[in-house]
Amino acid sequence: MPIGHNNRIHVMHGVNLDQIGRRDPAHYGGMSFLQLEQAVDAFAVGLDVDARFFQTNHEGEFVEELHRLVNLADAAIVNAGAWSHYSRAIGDALQFAGVPVVEVHLSDVMAREPWRHVSVLSDACVATIAGKGVDGYRDALEILKRELGL
Ligand code: DQA
């Protein structure tokens, strides 16, 4: 499929995800952030979708990217890191993002500390995938492909 038609998927990472190579490998698997993005891109190529990538450690920048999302992409994957558990600002922005979004967490948040059991983003997402490591992103791409009717 030609690039940039109806298969653009914005892969958005939030706070501390750029540091996963330095974080607990029991939760995050020990790969670098670059390796994570490359693996997701390889999944996207295999699924014939066009993945684009964004990461910031600044909540306002993440919100502003969500404001732009409808003009940038046809769907999105969001791993907002710790913001997932308390940022009503990101939750509100997702409500009017205008494209389908799947929430992904590398780690099994439900098996970790209680404060990670709550996501204030999931209501605005078509699905939430957690605890499958990088493979969770492939699942998310497949869900979004179906959502887009591809
Ligand atoms: C995370 C889970 C969050 O609880 C945590 O704060 C992160 C990463 C994950 O991918 O497992 O930074 O979103």
Short mmCIF file of C-alpha atoms and ligand atoms in Angstrom, two decimals:
data_model
loop_
_atom_site.label_atom_id
_atom_site.label_comp_id
_atom_site.label_asym_id
_atom_site.label_seq_id
_atom_site.Cartn_x
_atom_site.Cartn_y
_atom_site.Cartn_z
CA MET A 1 0.00 0.00 0.00
CA PRO A 2 1.34 3.48 -0.77
CA ILE A 3 2.72 5.34 2.23
CA GLY A 4 0.65 8.15 3.73
CA HIS A 5 -2.83 7.18 2.60
CA ASN A 6 -4.86 5.61 5.38
CA ASN A 7 -2.33 3.41 7.15
CA ARG A 8 -0.23 5.90 9.10
CA ILE A 9 0.18 4.79 12.71
CA HIS A 10 1.80 7.22 15.14
CA VAL A 11 3.70 5.35 17.86
CA MET A 12 3.83 7.71 20.85
CA HIS A 13 6.02 7.15 23.89
CA GLY A 14 5.96 9.24 27.03
CA VAL A 15 8.01 9.84 30.08
CA ASN A 16 11.07 7.62 30.79
CA LEU A 17 10.40 5.26 27.89
CA ASP A 18 13.49 6.64 26.11
CA GLN A 19 15.49 5.17 29.03
CA ILE A 20 14.17 1.60 28.95
CA GLY A 21 17.64 0.17 28.32
CA ARG A 22 18.64 1.44 31.78
CA ARG A 23 15.45 0.35 33.56
CA ASP A 24 14.63 -2.95 35.26
CA PRO A 25 15.02 -5.68 32.60
CA ALA A 26 12.56 -7.83 34.56
CA HIS A 27 9.87 -5.33 33.49
CA TYR A 28 11.24 -3.84 30.31
CA GLY A 29 13.26 -6.62 28.75
CA GLY A 30 16.67 -4.93 28.49
CA MET A 31 16.38 -3.59 24.95
CA SER A 32 17.30 -0.01 24.14
CA PHE A 33 14.63 2.46 23.07
CA LEU A 34 16.10 2.54 19.57
CA GLN A 35 15.85 -1.26 19.39
CA LEU A 36 12.23 -1.05 20.58
CA GLU A 37 11.32 1.46 17.88
CA GLN A 38 13.16 -0.60 15.26
CA ALA A 39 11.28 -3.75 16.32
CA VAL A 40 7.94 -1.92 16.11
CA ASP A 41 8.89 -0.56 12.70
CA ALA A 42 9.73 -4.09 11.53
CA PHE A 43 6.30 -5.30 12.74
CA ALA A 44 4.70 -2.40 10.85
CA VAL A 45 6.54 -3.23 7.64
CA GLY A 46 5.42 -6.88 8.00
CA LEU A 47 1.83 -5.75 8.46
CA ASP A 48 2.02 -3.24 5.61
CA VAL A 49 1.34 -0.20 7.76
CA ASP A 50 3.36 3.01 7.99
CA ALA A 51 4.66 3.56 11.53
CA ARG A 52 5.89 6.97 12.65
CA PHE A 53 7.54 7.62 16.01
CA PHE A 54 7.37 10.26 18.71
CA GLN A 55 8.77 10.41 22.24
CA THR A 56 8.92 13.14 24.85
CA ASN A 57 9.49 13.47 28.58
CA HIS A 58 7.36 16.64 28.68
CA GLU A 59 3.66 16.17 29.36
CA GLY A 60 2.62 19.37 27.55
CA GLU A 61 4.51 18.30 24.43
CA PHE A 62 2.76 14.95 24.55
CA VAL A 63 -0.62 16.73 24.80
CA GLU A 64 0.26 19.03 21.90
CA GLU A 65 1.26 16.03 19.76
CA LEU A 66 -2.16 14.53 20.55
CA HIS A 67 -3.74 17.81 19.37
CA ARG A 68 -1.88 17.43 16.07
CA LEU A 69 -2.55 13.71 15.80
CA VAL A 70 -5.58 13.93 13.54
CA ASN A 71 -3.43 15.72 10.95
CA LEU A 72 -0.43 13.44 11.37
CA ALA A 73 -1.81 9.92 11.32
CA ASP A 74 -4.79 7.63 10.91
CA ALA A 75 -4.35 5.84 14.25
CA ALA A 76 -1.96 5.75 17.19
CA ILE A 77 -0.30 3.55 19.75
CA VAL A 78 0.28 5.27 23.08
CA ASN A 79 2.61 4.15 25.83
CA ALA A 80 2.54 7.14 28.14
CA GLY A 81 4.62 5.54 30.92
CA ALA A 82 3.77 6.74 34.42
CA TRP A 83 1.48 9.47 33.00
CA SER A 84 -0.95 6.66 32.12
CA HIS A 85 -1.77 6.33 35.80
CA TYR A 86 -2.56 9.94 36.66
CA SER A 87 -2.52 12.39 33.74
CA ARG A 88 -6.11 13.55 33.30
CA ALA A 89 -4.68 16.09 30.82
CA ILE A 90 -3.52 13.31 28.50
CA GLY A 91 -6.77 11.41 29.12
CA ASP A 92 -8.79 14.49 28.11
CA ALA A 93 -6.67 15.06 24.99
CA LEU A 94 -7.16 11.42 23.96
CA GLN A 95 -10.94 11.87 24.20
CA PHE A 96 -10.93 14.21 21.21
CA ALA A 97 -7.84 12.92 19.40
CA GLY A 98 -10.08 11.97 16.48
CA VAL A 99 -8.30 8.74 15.55
CA PRO A 100 -8.37 5.27 17.15
CA VAL A 101 -5.72 4.72 19.81
CA VAL A 102 -4.45 1.52 21.45
CA GLU A 103 -2.76 1.83 24.84
CA VAL A 104 0.32 -0.38 25.29
CA HIS A 105 2.49 -1.16 28.30
CA LEU A 106 5.58 -3.32 28.03
CA SER A 107 5.24 -4.59 31.58
CA ASP A 108 2.36 -6.37 33.27
CA VAL A 109 1.08 -3.31 35.11
CA MET A 110 -1.69 -5.29 36.85
CA ALA A 111 0.94 -7.49 38.51
CA ARG A 112 2.98 -4.52 39.79
CA GLU A 113 2.36 -1.85 42.44
CA PRO A 114 -1.32 -0.92 43.02
CA TRP A 115 -0.86 2.62 41.68
CA ARG A 116 -0.06 1.11 38.28
CA HIS A 117 -3.33 -0.83 38.18
CA VAL A 118 -5.28 2.29 37.27
CA SER A 119 -5.07 3.84 33.80
CA VAL A 120 -6.74 7.20 33.28
CA LEU A 121 -6.23 6.73 29.52
CA SER A 122 -7.96 3.41 28.82
CA ASP A 123 -11.50 4.85 28.56
CA ALA A 124 -10.39 6.81 25.51
CA CYS A 125 -8.65 3.86 23.87
CA VAL A 126 -10.05 1.04 21.73
CA ALA A 127 -7.90 -1.51 23.59
CA THR A 128 -5.20 -1.81 26.24
CA ILE A 129 -2.36 -4.32 25.97
CA ALA A 130 0.05 -4.91 28.84
CA GLY A 131 2.69 -7.41 29.85
CA LYS A 132 3.56 -8.72 26.41
CA GLY A 133 6.77 -6.74 25.97
CA VAL A 134 7.51 -5.61 22.44
CA ASP A 135 5.07 -8.18 21.01
CA GLY A 136 2.26 -6.09 22.50
CA TYR A 137 2.99 -3.48 19.85
CA ARG A 138 2.41 -6.01 17.08
CA ASP A 139 -0.95 -6.88 18.65
CA ALA A 140 -1.75 -3.17 18.81
CA LEU A 141 -0.85 -2.68 15.14
CA GLU A 142 -3.09 -5.61 14.20
CA ILE A 143 -6.01 -4.16 16.21
CA LEU A 144 -5.54 -0.75 14.57
CA LYS A 145 -5.30 -2.29 11.12
CA ARG A 146 -8.70 -3.88 11.71
CA GLU A 147 -10.09 -0.62 13.13
CA LEU A 148 -8.99 1.16 9.94
CA GLY A 149 -10.57 -1.53 7.78
CA LEU A 150 -7.22 -2.48 6.21
C1 DQA B 1 4.99 1.32 31.38
C2 DQA B 1 4.36 0.98 32.72
C3 DQA B 1 4.25 2.20 33.61
O1 DQA B 1 3.69 1.85 34.86
C4 DQA B 1 5.62 2.79 33.85
O2 DQA B 1 5.52 3.97 34.62
C5 DQA B 1 6.41 3.01 32.61
C6 DQA B 1 6.32 2.04 31.53
C7 DQA B 1 5.25 0.05 30.54
O3 DQA B 1 5.50 0.16 29.35
O4 DQA B 1 5.24 -1.06 31.11
O5 DQA B 1 7.19 3.96 32.52
O6 DQA B 1 4.10 2.15 30.65
#
